[in-house]
Amino acid sequence: MSMPIEIIENSDVSTEISIDNIVFPNILPISNRLKKKRVPQPTLTFKWKKKGNRPKTFRRFKFTQPFGPKVPVDINSPIDIFKLFFDDDILHTFKTQSELYAAQCNQQFFTSVEELQAFFGCLVIMGFHKLPTIRSYWSTDANFQVPRISSIMSLKRFLSILRFLHLNDNLGMPKRGHVNYDKLYKVRPLINKLNEKFFSNFNPSRNIAIDESMVAFKGRTTIKQYMPLKPIKRGIKVWAAACSKTGYLLQFEIYQGKQGDPEIGLGEKVVTHLTNLYDNKGYCFYFDGFFSNIPMVKSMVEKNNFACGTIKSNKKYFPSGVLKDDKELKQGQFDVVTSNEITISKWKDRGKKCVNVISNMHGGSCIGSVYRRDNLGVKQFVKAPAAIVDYNKYMGGVDHFDQFHSYYNVAWKSRRWWLKIFYYLLDACIVNSFVLYQTTSNLHDPKLSKFTHLNFKSTLANQLISDYSSKKKTGYSKVNAKKIDKKNWKSDCWQPILSSKCW
């Protein structure tokens, strides 16, 4: 016989967390072939009643977290802001692993941090200077050629770097079926590094949105998803948490398919993973009906995390028999029930169906209003629960990030799925850098915010490239020319050879 659980509030939870003691999540997925035994979940009891005050835990909690960059930011140097995320350690990883991969392919390839930095600068320029193909930038046709890029490195060198670009040792990849098998092994070092950097460099506003983002990809990979109702219908799904005020990407996780404990829903696992670094700080999280369920919202109160989101009426413990039926409500009318510091509001907007919203920070007596147009197109105020108003106001954080991300992105077509993820993350670093720039300049003097997103990217590209050029002067000095005799000339090659090797 299942027994009801008594919910006990814990008001002695410390709200101070040292970043030195935080262990950043490094999730290595368990193979789908490894089946776990189902552990029965405890049964909760809820006594739903009409209306009610704002939840006691939310009213008593004092939010004291700062807002803005955690480190001083030089707004005159976009590259310094960018390197808070994409630092020299990442560049050295690219250098080491790219040279290792070339050696494994029996090819000679050597590069430097400066050259890789210039290569990424070229990618940034290609983002806001779009041409049909990569080769077009080196075209002899004046309608296509971009001297800025062709003067930095040759097409052959650019394609060589792109070919051998790597982040992890292929020989160390666990095989499918191994307990540590990771579908994202090729890009895992960058994912872990950026999640750590995104968290440690910015304090978000109190309101944080959790939603899904997409990496467009039509090639072959087991992590590709198809969502016909989304703007990007085929691609790699990314779970993201973003600041609702600025669009700054705080944490992200790339979806790899079904895995783990079947008793815990995917939406709940995503929310738990993306919010665990913000426990006991009083942040407010907003998410849609895919993520929300009543036990999860209840458990978030115990960690001083507050939540608001839409919820489907077929979820477990949903008070269908207590709330009014959809047909009983007219446009602008709503019904509210509360239990155990959880409020569920049913509000009728337009059409026949109602919107259900769950919250652990809004009460039944909290009422707001939203703009709607009548049949004549005239704007008017319509009453709505405060949970609905706040949800509409703060749910767009990830959409804000996606909007920034779509401007001048560096995503080129590629059959390598991990390269598409890298392009996505490179753009994410630039978006977060621009948000830090905007936030810092607005805190000091709004007039200093002279850069648009395009200006910021252009300046960043120039600073990444600096005065680098891989092109060297051709020809031989008179001293070297005297040392080369006729025996050192290859009959089918115009180049002289030394030690039987072509220069």
Short mmCIF file of C-alpha atoms in Angstrom, two decimals:
data_model
loop_
_atom_site.label_atom_id
_atom_site.label_comp_id
_atom_site.label_asym_id
_atom_site.label_seq_id
_atom_site.Cartn_x
_atom_site.Cartn_y
_atom_site.Cartn_z
CA MET A 1 0.00 0.00 0.00
CA SER A 2 1.44 3.35 -1.00
CA MET A 3 1.64 5.95 1.77
CA PRO A 4 1.28 9.71 1.27
CA ILE A 5 4.42 11.75 1.84
CA GLU A 6 4.38 14.68 4.18
CA ILE A 7 6.11 17.67 2.59
CA ILE A 8 8.37 19.43 5.11
CA GLU A 9 9.82 22.84 4.27
CA ASN A 10 13.49 23.34 4.91
CA SER A 11 14.25 26.98 5.68
CA ASP A 12 17.83 26.29 6.85
CA VAL A 13 19.23 25.66 3.40
CA SER A 14 22.32 27.75 2.76
CA THR A 15 22.08 30.07 -0.24
CA GLU A 16 25.85 30.56 -0.57
CA ILE A 17 27.65 28.32 -3.01
CA SER A 18 31.36 28.64 -3.75
CA ILE A 19 32.26 28.18 -7.38
CA ASP A 20 35.35 26.24 -6.27
CA ASN A 21 33.11 23.54 -4.80
CA ILE A 22 30.87 23.19 -7.83
CA VAL A 23 31.26 20.05 -9.90
CA PHE A 24 30.13 20.82 -13.41
CA PRO A 25 28.06 18.04 -14.94
CA ASN A 26 29.93 15.81 -17.35
CA ILE A 27 27.20 13.51 -18.51
CA LEU A 28 28.30 10.36 -20.29
CA PRO A 29 25.15 8.67 -21.58
CA ILE A 30 24.40 5.04 -20.79
CA SER A 31 23.78 2.86 -23.81
CA ASN A 32 20.19 2.21 -24.71
CA ARG A 33 20.97 -1.52 -24.56
CA LEU A 34 21.56 -1.35 -20.80
CA LYS A 35 18.12 -1.62 -19.22
CA LYS A 36 17.57 -0.43 -15.68
CA LYS A 37 15.18 -1.97 -13.24
CA ARG A 38 12.18 0.21 -12.62
CA VAL A 39 12.09 1.69 -9.15
CA PRO A 40 8.54 2.49 -7.99
CA GLN A 41 8.05 6.21 -7.39
CA PRO A 42 6.41 7.41 -4.16
CA THR A 43 2.83 8.63 -4.31
CA LEU A 44 2.12 12.27 -3.50
CA THR A 45 -1.17 13.61 -2.19
CA PHE A 46 -2.63 16.98 -3.13
CA LYS A 47 -5.72 18.60 -1.64
CA TRP A 48 -6.78 21.14 -4.22
CA LYS A 49 -8.79 24.15 -3.15
CA LYS A 50 -10.08 27.22 -4.92
CA LYS A 51 -7.82 30.25 -4.92
CA GLY A 52 -5.27 30.94 -2.21
CA ASN A 53 -2.46 33.34 -1.37
CA ARG A 54 0.96 33.53 -2.99
CA PRO A 55 3.13 30.56 -1.88
CA LYS A 56 4.80 31.15 1.48
CA THR A 57 8.29 30.03 0.41
CA PHE A 58 8.35 32.48 -2.49
CA ARG A 59 7.07 35.37 -0.35
CA ARG A 60 9.70 34.82 2.35
CA PHE A 61 12.67 34.29 0.05
CA LYS A 62 14.81 37.39 -0.54
CA PHE A 63 16.54 37.36 -3.90
CA THR A 64 19.98 38.95 -3.52
CA GLN A 65 21.90 37.69 -6.56
CA PRO A 66 23.72 40.37 -8.63
CA PHE A 67 23.17 40.91 -12.34
CA GLY A 68 25.79 41.26 -15.06
CA PRO A 69 29.33 40.07 -15.85
CA LYS A 70 31.21 38.36 -13.02
CA VAL A 71 34.58 39.69 -14.21
CA PRO A 72 35.63 43.17 -15.40
CA VAL A 73 35.02 43.55 -19.13
CA ASP A 74 36.91 45.85 -21.51
CA ILE A 75 34.25 47.04 -23.94
CA ASN A 76 36.93 48.37 -26.28
CA SER A 77 38.33 44.88 -26.89
CA PRO A 78 35.78 42.37 -28.23
CA ILE A 79 38.48 39.70 -28.49
CA ASP A 80 39.16 39.88 -24.74
CA ILE A 81 35.46 39.34 -24.08
CA PHE A 82 35.35 36.49 -26.60
CA LYS A 83 38.34 34.78 -24.97
CA LEU A 84 36.50 34.62 -21.67
CA PHE A 85 34.68 31.72 -23.37
CA PHE A 86 36.81 30.60 -26.32
CA ASP A 87 40.17 30.77 -24.58
CA ASP A 88 43.70 29.66 -25.48
CA ASP A 89 43.14 26.24 -23.89
CA ILE A 90 40.48 25.51 -26.51
CA LEU A 91 42.79 26.74 -29.28
CA HIS A 92 45.62 24.50 -28.02
CA THR A 93 43.20 21.55 -27.93
CA PHE A 94 42.29 22.20 -31.55
CA LYS A 95 45.97 22.44 -32.49
CA THR A 96 47.03 19.23 -30.71
CA GLN A 97 44.09 17.11 -31.82
CA SER A 98 44.13 18.36 -35.42
CA GLU A 99 47.81 17.50 -35.81
CA LEU A 100 47.19 14.11 -34.16
CA TYR A 101 44.30 13.35 -36.51
CA ALA A 102 46.44 14.27 -39.54
CA ALA A 103 49.19 11.92 -38.32
CA GLN A 104 46.62 9.14 -37.93
CA CYS A 105 45.66 9.77 -41.57
CA ASN A 106 49.35 9.51 -42.57
CA GLN A 107 49.36 13.16 -43.60
CA GLN A 108 51.78 15.92 -42.69
CA PHE A 109 49.91 18.81 -41.12
CA PHE A 110 51.18 21.37 -38.64
CA THR A 111 49.49 24.53 -37.47
CA SER A 112 49.73 27.16 -34.75
CA VAL A 113 47.39 28.91 -32.35
CA GLU A 114 47.78 32.12 -34.34
CA GLU A 115 46.83 30.40 -37.59
CA LEU A 116 43.79 28.72 -36.04
CA GLN A 117 42.71 32.04 -34.56
CA ALA A 118 42.96 33.63 -38.03
CA PHE A 119 41.04 30.66 -39.48
CA PHE A 120 38.18 31.25 -37.03
CA GLY A 121 38.30 34.95 -37.87
CA CYS A 122 37.78 34.04 -41.53
CA LEU A 123 34.76 31.95 -40.53
CA VAL A 124 33.29 34.96 -38.72
CA ILE A 125 33.74 37.14 -41.82
CA MET A 126 32.11 34.44 -43.96
CA GLY A 127 29.14 34.61 -41.59
CA PHE A 128 28.22 38.19 -42.50
CA HIS A 129 29.68 38.07 -46.03
CA LYS A 130 27.70 35.17 -47.50
CA LEU A 131 28.67 33.56 -50.80
CA PRO A 132 27.36 30.37 -52.45
CA THR A 133 30.43 28.23 -51.67
CA ILE A 134 33.66 28.44 -49.70
CA ARG A 135 35.69 28.39 -52.92
CA SER A 136 33.88 31.53 -54.08
CA TYR A 137 35.90 33.65 -51.63
CA TRP A 138 39.07 32.81 -53.61
CA SER A 139 37.43 33.07 -57.03
CA THR A 140 39.18 35.01 -59.80
CA ASP A 141 35.78 36.43 -60.73
CA ALA A 142 35.57 39.97 -59.36
CA ASN A 143 31.90 39.42 -58.52
CA PHE A 144 32.81 36.80 -55.91
CA GLN A 145 36.38 37.27 -54.78
CA VAL A 146 36.90 38.65 -51.26
CA PRO A 147 40.46 40.03 -51.02
CA ARG A 148 40.21 40.32 -47.24
CA ILE A 149 40.01 36.53 -46.89
CA SER A 150 42.19 35.53 -49.83
CA SER A 151 45.00 37.74 -48.48
CA ILE A 152 45.05 35.87 -45.15
CA MET A 153 45.56 32.33 -46.41
CA SER A 154 45.25 30.37 -49.61
CA LEU A 155 42.23 28.26 -50.44
CA LYS A 156 44.36 25.13 -50.23
CA ARG A 157 45.52 26.00 -46.73
CA PHE A 158 42.00 26.92 -45.57
CA LEU A 159 40.58 23.62 -46.82
CA SER A 160 43.49 21.74 -45.27
CA ILE A 161 42.75 23.20 -41.83
CA LEU A 162 39.05 22.50 -42.29
CA ARG A 163 39.80 18.90 -43.28
CA PHE A 164 41.95 18.05 -40.25
CA LEU A 165 40.11 20.18 -37.67
CA HIS A 166 39.53 17.98 -34.62
CA LEU A 167 38.74 18.19 -30.90
CA ASN A 168 39.23 14.67 -29.55
CA ASP A 169 41.31 11.57 -30.23
CA ASN A 170 39.34 9.13 -32.37
CA LEU A 171 41.36 6.17 -31.06
CA GLY A 172 40.18 6.86 -27.50
CA MET A 173 36.48 6.75 -28.36
CA PRO A 174 34.58 4.08 -26.34
CA LYS A 175 32.84 1.56 -28.54
CA ARG A 176 29.08 1.35 -28.88
CA GLY A 177 27.65 -0.69 -26.00
CA HIS A 178 30.41 0.36 -23.58
CA VAL A 179 29.21 1.94 -20.32
CA ASN A 180 31.09 5.16 -21.19
CA TYR A 181 29.98 5.29 -24.82
CA ASP A 182 29.25 8.89 -25.77
CA LYS A 183 27.63 9.88 -29.05
CA LEU A 184 29.07 13.38 -28.60
CA TYR A 185 32.62 12.18 -27.94
CA LYS A 186 34.04 14.14 -30.88
CA VAL A 187 32.85 17.46 -29.46
CA ARG A 188 32.58 16.63 -25.73
CA PRO A 189 35.65 18.66 -24.59
CA LEU A 190 34.18 21.83 -26.08
CA ILE A 191 30.71 21.19 -24.63
CA ASN A 192 32.03 20.73 -21.09
CA LYS A 193 34.40 23.69 -21.36
CA LEU A 194 31.78 26.13 -22.66
CA ASN A 195 29.14 25.09 -20.12
CA GLU A 196 31.65 25.90 -17.40
CA LYS A 197 32.64 29.21 -19.01
CA PHE A 198 29.06 30.33 -19.67
CA PHE A 199 28.18 29.79 -16.01
CA SER A 200 31.29 31.35 -14.49
CA ASN A 201 31.28 34.63 -16.44
CA PHE A 202 27.74 35.99 -16.09
CA ASN A 203 25.06 36.48 -13.44
CA PRO A 204 21.64 36.33 -15.13
CA SER A 205 18.53 38.24 -14.17
CA ARG A 206 16.19 36.42 -11.81
CA ASN A 207 14.05 35.08 -14.67
CA ILE A 208 15.47 32.23 -16.78
CA ALA A 209 13.80 30.45 -19.71
CA ILE A 210 14.29 26.77 -20.54
CA ASP A 211 13.46 25.69 -24.07
CA GLU A 212 14.79 23.81 -27.07
CA SER A 213 17.03 25.13 -29.82
CA MET A 214 18.03 23.46 -33.08
CA VAL A 215 21.21 22.92 -35.09
CA ALA A 216 20.18 22.55 -38.73
CA PHE A 217 21.57 19.31 -40.16
CA LYS A 218 20.26 16.99 -42.88
CA GLY A 219 23.14 14.52 -42.98
CA ARG A 220 23.49 11.13 -41.33
CA THR A 221 23.71 10.86 -37.55
CA THR A 222 21.83 8.94 -34.87
CA ILE A 223 21.10 12.12 -32.89
CA LYS A 224 19.22 13.88 -35.70
CA GLN A 225 15.60 14.79 -34.91
CA TYR A 226 12.61 15.59 -37.11
CA MET A 227 10.12 18.19 -35.88
CA PRO A 228 7.68 19.20 -38.64
CA LEU A 229 6.17 22.10 -36.70
CA LYS A 230 9.49 23.89 -36.09
CA PRO A 231 11.20 26.42 -38.41
CA ILE A 232 14.21 24.07 -38.54
CA LYS A 233 12.52 20.74 -39.22
CA ARG A 234 15.57 18.46 -39.33
CA GLY A 235 18.59 18.82 -37.14
CA ILE A 236 20.21 18.26 -33.77
CA LYS A 237 18.18 19.30 -30.75
CA VAL A 238 19.76 21.42 -28.03
CA TRP A 239 18.19 21.91 -24.59
CA ALA A 240 19.03 25.43 -23.47
CA ALA A 241 18.64 27.73 -20.46
CA ALA A 242 18.92 31.43 -21.27
CA CYS A 243 18.55 34.71 -19.39
CA SER A 244 15.09 36.10 -20.17
CA LYS A 245 16.32 39.69 -20.05
CA THR A 246 19.38 39.46 -22.31
CA GLY A 247 19.22 36.16 -24.22
CA TYR A 248 22.57 35.06 -22.73
CA LEU A 249 23.01 31.28 -23.04
CA LEU A 250 23.62 29.99 -19.50
CA GLN A 251 23.66 26.20 -19.90
CA PHE A 252 22.98 23.77 -22.72
CA GLU A 253 22.72 20.04 -23.33
CA ILE A 254 22.60 18.27 -26.68
CA TYR A 255 19.89 15.63 -26.96
CA GLN A 256 21.18 12.15 -27.83
CA GLY A 257 17.98 10.11 -27.83
CA LYS A 258 16.18 8.02 -25.23
CA GLN A 259 18.38 6.83 -22.38
CA GLY A 260 18.58 6.52 -18.60
CA ASP A 261 15.84 5.88 -16.04
CA PRO A 262 12.46 5.34 -17.76
CA GLU A 263 10.60 6.35 -14.60
CA ILE A 264 11.93 9.92 -14.81
CA GLY A 265 10.54 11.87 -17.73
CA LEU A 266 12.87 13.48 -20.26
CA GLY A 267 11.54 16.95 -19.53
CA GLU A 268 12.19 16.57 -15.80
CA LYS A 269 15.75 15.32 -16.41
CA VAL A 270 16.48 18.29 -18.67
CA VAL A 271 15.17 20.83 -16.15
CA THR A 272 17.10 19.20 -13.30
CA HIS A 273 20.33 19.16 -15.30
CA LEU A 274 20.05 22.77 -16.51
CA THR A 275 19.06 24.24 -13.13
CA ASN A 276 21.28 22.37 -10.64
CA LEU A 277 23.98 25.07 -10.66
CA TYR A 278 21.37 27.64 -9.58
CA ASP A 279 19.86 25.71 -6.66
CA ASN A 280 19.05 27.60 -3.45
CA LYS A 281 19.49 31.02 -5.05
CA GLY A 282 15.85 31.91 -5.69
CA TYR A 283 15.88 32.05 -9.49
CA CYS A 284 12.59 31.76 -11.42
CA PHE A 285 12.49 29.27 -14.30
CA TYR A 286 9.98 29.27 -17.15
CA PHE A 287 9.30 26.32 -19.47
CA ASP A 288 6.54 24.88 -21.63
CA GLY A 289 4.32 21.83 -21.24
CA PHE A 290 6.93 19.39 -22.52
CA PHE A 291 9.08 19.90 -19.41
CA SER A 292 6.54 20.48 -16.65
CA ASN A 293 4.89 18.06 -14.27
CA ILE A 294 3.45 18.55 -10.81
CA PRO A 295 5.94 16.48 -8.70
CA MET A 296 8.91 18.25 -10.32
CA VAL A 297 7.51 21.73 -9.64
CA LYS A 298 6.86 20.66 -6.04
CA SER A 299 10.41 19.34 -5.59
CA MET A 300 11.87 22.58 -6.95
CA VAL A 301 10.42 24.47 -3.97
CA GLU A 302 12.59 22.38 -1.63
CA LYS A 303 15.69 23.67 -3.48
CA ASN A 304 14.44 27.28 -3.45
CA ASN A 305 13.95 27.14 -7.21
CA PHE A 306 10.75 28.71 -8.48
CA ALA A 307 8.99 27.63 -11.64
CA CYS A 308 6.19 28.64 -13.96
CA GLY A 309 5.11 26.86 -17.11
CA THR A 310 2.28 25.51 -19.15
CA ILE A 311 1.08 22.00 -18.29
CA LYS A 312 -1.01 19.41 -20.10
CA SER A 313 -4.27 18.28 -18.53
CA ASN A 314 -3.32 14.59 -18.88
CA LYS A 315 -0.37 14.89 -16.48
CA LYS A 316 -0.40 12.86 -13.27
CA TYR A 317 -2.09 14.58 -10.27
CA PHE A 318 -3.71 17.20 -12.54
CA PRO A 319 -6.93 18.42 -10.81
CA SER A 320 -9.28 17.87 -13.74
CA GLY A 321 -12.28 17.26 -11.50
CA VAL A 322 -11.70 20.42 -9.46
CA LEU A 323 -11.08 22.95 -12.21
CA LYS A 324 -13.97 24.10 -14.37
CA ASP A 325 -14.51 22.48 -17.73
CA ASP A 326 -13.30 24.32 -20.83
CA LYS A 327 -16.88 24.84 -22.02
CA GLU A 328 -17.80 26.66 -18.79
CA LEU A 329 -15.30 29.46 -19.39
CA LYS A 330 -15.60 32.34 -21.84
CA GLN A 331 -12.75 34.36 -23.33
CA GLY A 332 -10.84 36.16 -20.58
CA GLN A 333 -12.28 33.99 -17.78
CA PHE A 334 -10.15 31.69 -15.64
CA ASP A 335 -10.25 29.25 -12.75
CA VAL A 336 -7.51 28.71 -10.15
CA VAL A 337 -6.76 25.95 -7.61
CA THR A 338 -3.89 25.61 -5.13
CA SER A 339 -2.31 22.84 -3.04
CA ASN A 340 1.03 22.45 -1.23
CA GLU A 341 2.37 25.78 -2.53
CA ILE A 342 1.46 24.89 -6.10
CA THR A 343 -1.01 26.91 -8.14
CA ILE A 344 -2.67 25.68 -11.33
CA SER A 345 -4.57 28.21 -13.42
CA LYS A 346 -6.89 27.48 -16.33
CA TRP A 347 -7.45 30.49 -18.59
CA LYS A 348 -9.46 30.75 -21.77
CA ASP A 349 -7.81 32.88 -24.42
CA ARG A 350 -9.20 32.45 -27.92
CA GLY A 351 -10.76 29.41 -29.48
CA LYS A 352 -12.30 26.45 -27.72
CA LYS A 353 -9.34 25.20 -25.68
CA CYS A 354 -7.98 26.65 -22.46
CA VAL A 355 -4.40 27.24 -21.37
CA ASN A 356 -3.22 25.52 -18.17
CA VAL A 357 -0.31 27.04 -16.24
CA ILE A 358 1.43 25.62 -13.16
CA SER A 359 3.46 27.76 -10.77
CA ASN A 360 5.03 27.63 -7.32
CA MET A 361 5.41 31.41 -7.07
CA HIS A 362 1.97 32.76 -8.03
CA GLY A 363 -1.15 32.66 -5.90
CA GLY A 364 -4.77 32.24 -6.85
CA SER A 365 -5.52 35.87 -6.08
CA CYS A 366 -2.75 37.21 -8.37
CA ILE A 367 -4.45 38.77 -11.38
CA GLY A 368 -2.97 40.66 -14.32
CA SER A 369 -3.98 41.59 -17.85
CA VAL A 370 -2.83 41.02 -21.42
CA TYR A 371 -3.41 42.83 -24.70
CA ARG A 372 -5.78 41.21 -27.15
CA ARG A 373 -7.59 42.37 -30.29
CA ASP A 374 -11.35 42.09 -30.66
CA ASN A 375 -13.19 41.15 -33.85
CA LEU A 376 -12.75 44.70 -35.17
CA GLY A 377 -8.99 44.67 -34.58
CA VAL A 378 -9.12 47.07 -31.64
CA LYS A 379 -6.64 46.44 -28.82
CA GLN A 380 -8.11 45.90 -25.39
CA PHE A 381 -7.10 44.61 -21.98
CA VAL A 382 -8.18 41.09 -21.04
CA LYS A 383 -7.91 39.80 -17.48
CA ALA A 384 -5.57 36.87 -16.95
CA PRO A 385 -3.87 35.10 -14.02
CA ALA A 386 -0.51 36.63 -13.10
CA ALA A 387 1.15 33.31 -13.94
CA ILE A 388 -0.02 33.69 -17.55
CA VAL A 389 1.25 37.28 -17.73
CA ASP A 390 4.70 36.40 -16.37
CA TYR A 391 4.97 33.31 -18.55
CA ASN A 392 4.34 35.37 -21.70
CA LYS A 393 6.81 38.00 -20.50
CA TYR A 394 9.77 35.81 -19.53
CA MET A 395 9.47 32.64 -21.62
CA GLY A 396 11.29 34.15 -24.61
CA GLY A 397 14.88 33.94 -23.32
CA VAL A 398 15.95 31.08 -25.60
CA ASP A 399 14.07 32.64 -28.53
CA HIS A 400 16.01 35.84 -27.88
CA PHE A 401 19.25 33.86 -28.03
CA ASP A 402 18.16 32.09 -31.23
CA GLN A 403 17.38 35.44 -32.82
CA PHE A 404 20.89 36.74 -32.09
CA HIS A 405 22.31 33.39 -33.18
CA SER A 406 20.58 33.53 -36.57
CA TYR A 407 22.23 36.83 -37.50
CA TYR A 408 25.34 36.32 -39.66
CA ASN A 409 25.99 32.77 -38.38
CA VAL A 410 28.99 30.78 -39.60
CA ALA A 411 27.10 27.56 -40.32
CA TRP A 412 28.41 26.09 -43.58
CA LYS A 413 27.12 22.89 -45.13
CA SER A 414 28.99 19.84 -43.91
CA ARG A 415 28.55 16.08 -43.82
CA ARG A 416 30.33 16.00 -40.46
CA TRP A 417 27.63 16.39 -37.81
CA TRP A 418 30.05 17.42 -35.06
CA LEU A 419 31.33 20.28 -37.24
CA LYS A 420 27.78 21.69 -37.39
CA ILE A 421 27.65 21.57 -33.59
CA PHE A 422 31.00 23.37 -33.45
CA TYR A 423 29.69 26.13 -35.74
CA TYR A 424 26.65 26.47 -33.45
CA LEU A 425 28.82 26.75 -30.33
CA LEU A 426 31.21 29.22 -31.97
CA ASP A 427 28.24 31.47 -32.74
CA ALA A 428 26.97 30.96 -29.17
CA CYS A 429 30.31 32.27 -27.83
CA ILE A 430 29.98 35.35 -30.04
CA VAL A 431 26.38 35.96 -28.93
CA ASN A 432 27.34 35.71 -25.25
CA SER A 433 30.33 38.00 -25.85
CA PHE A 434 28.04 40.59 -27.42
CA VAL A 435 25.60 40.32 -24.49
CA LEU A 436 28.48 40.94 -22.05
CA TYR A 437 29.53 43.94 -24.13
CA GLN A 438 25.99 45.38 -24.17
CA THR A 439 25.38 44.73 -20.47
CA THR A 440 28.68 46.32 -19.42
CA SER A 441 28.27 49.41 -21.59
CA ASN A 442 24.66 49.92 -20.45
CA LEU A 443 25.65 49.66 -16.78
CA HIS A 444 28.30 52.38 -17.20
CA ASP A 445 26.87 54.65 -19.87
CA PRO A 446 24.24 53.70 -22.48
CA LYS A 447 25.90 56.12 -24.93
CA LEU A 448 28.99 53.88 -24.97
CA SER A 449 26.98 51.11 -26.61
CA LYS A 450 28.07 52.15 -30.09
CA PHE A 451 28.46 48.67 -31.59
CA THR A 452 25.66 46.81 -33.28
CA HIS A 453 25.84 43.04 -33.47
CA LEU A 454 27.34 43.33 -36.96
CA ASN A 455 29.93 45.92 -35.87
CA PHE A 456 30.90 43.71 -32.94
CA LYS A 457 31.41 40.67 -35.20
CA SER A 458 33.44 42.65 -37.72
CA THR A 459 35.73 44.08 -35.04
CA LEU A 460 36.11 40.65 -33.44
CA ALA A 461 37.10 39.12 -36.78
CA ASN A 462 39.75 41.79 -37.33
CA GLN A 463 41.21 41.22 -33.87
CA LEU A 464 41.23 37.44 -34.32
CA ILE A 465 43.09 37.74 -37.61
CA SER A 466 45.32 40.63 -36.50
CA ASP A 467 48.29 40.87 -38.90
CA TYR A 468 48.47 37.14 -39.58
CA SER A 469 49.07 35.94 -43.14
CA SER A 470 50.14 32.44 -44.17
CA LYS A 471 51.27 33.64 -47.58
CA LYS A 472 55.04 33.85 -47.94
CA LYS A 473 57.20 35.31 -50.64
CA THR A 474 58.06 32.86 -53.41
CA GLY A 475 61.38 32.51 -55.22
CA TYR A 476 64.88 31.75 -54.03
CA SER A 477 67.69 33.93 -52.84
CA LYS A 478 70.88 34.11 -54.86
CA VAL A 479 72.76 32.22 -52.13
CA ASN A 480 70.36 29.26 -52.15
CA ALA A 481 70.11 29.27 -55.94
CA LYS A 482 73.87 28.70 -56.29
CA LYS A 483 73.69 25.61 -54.07
CA ILE A 484 71.06 23.91 -56.25
CA ASP A 485 72.59 22.06 -59.18
CA LYS A 486 70.87 20.41 -62.09
CA LYS A 487 70.71 17.01 -60.34
CA ASN A 488 68.29 18.42 -57.78
CA TRP A 489 65.65 19.30 -60.38
CA LYS A 490 62.72 16.95 -60.87
CA SER A 491 61.89 16.30 -64.53
CA ASP A 492 58.09 16.41 -64.12
CA CYS A 493 58.00 19.21 -61.56
CA TRP A 494 59.14 22.79 -61.86
CA GLN A 495 60.14 22.82 -58.19
CA PRO A 496 63.67 21.86 -57.07
CA ILE A 497 63.93 18.87 -54.75
CA LEU A 498 66.25 18.17 -51.86
CA SER A 499 66.71 14.70 -50.39
CA SER A 500 64.30 13.32 -53.03
CA LYS A 501 61.41 15.32 -51.59
CA CYS A 502 59.51 18.06 -53.35
CA TRP A 503 59.38 21.37 -51.52
#
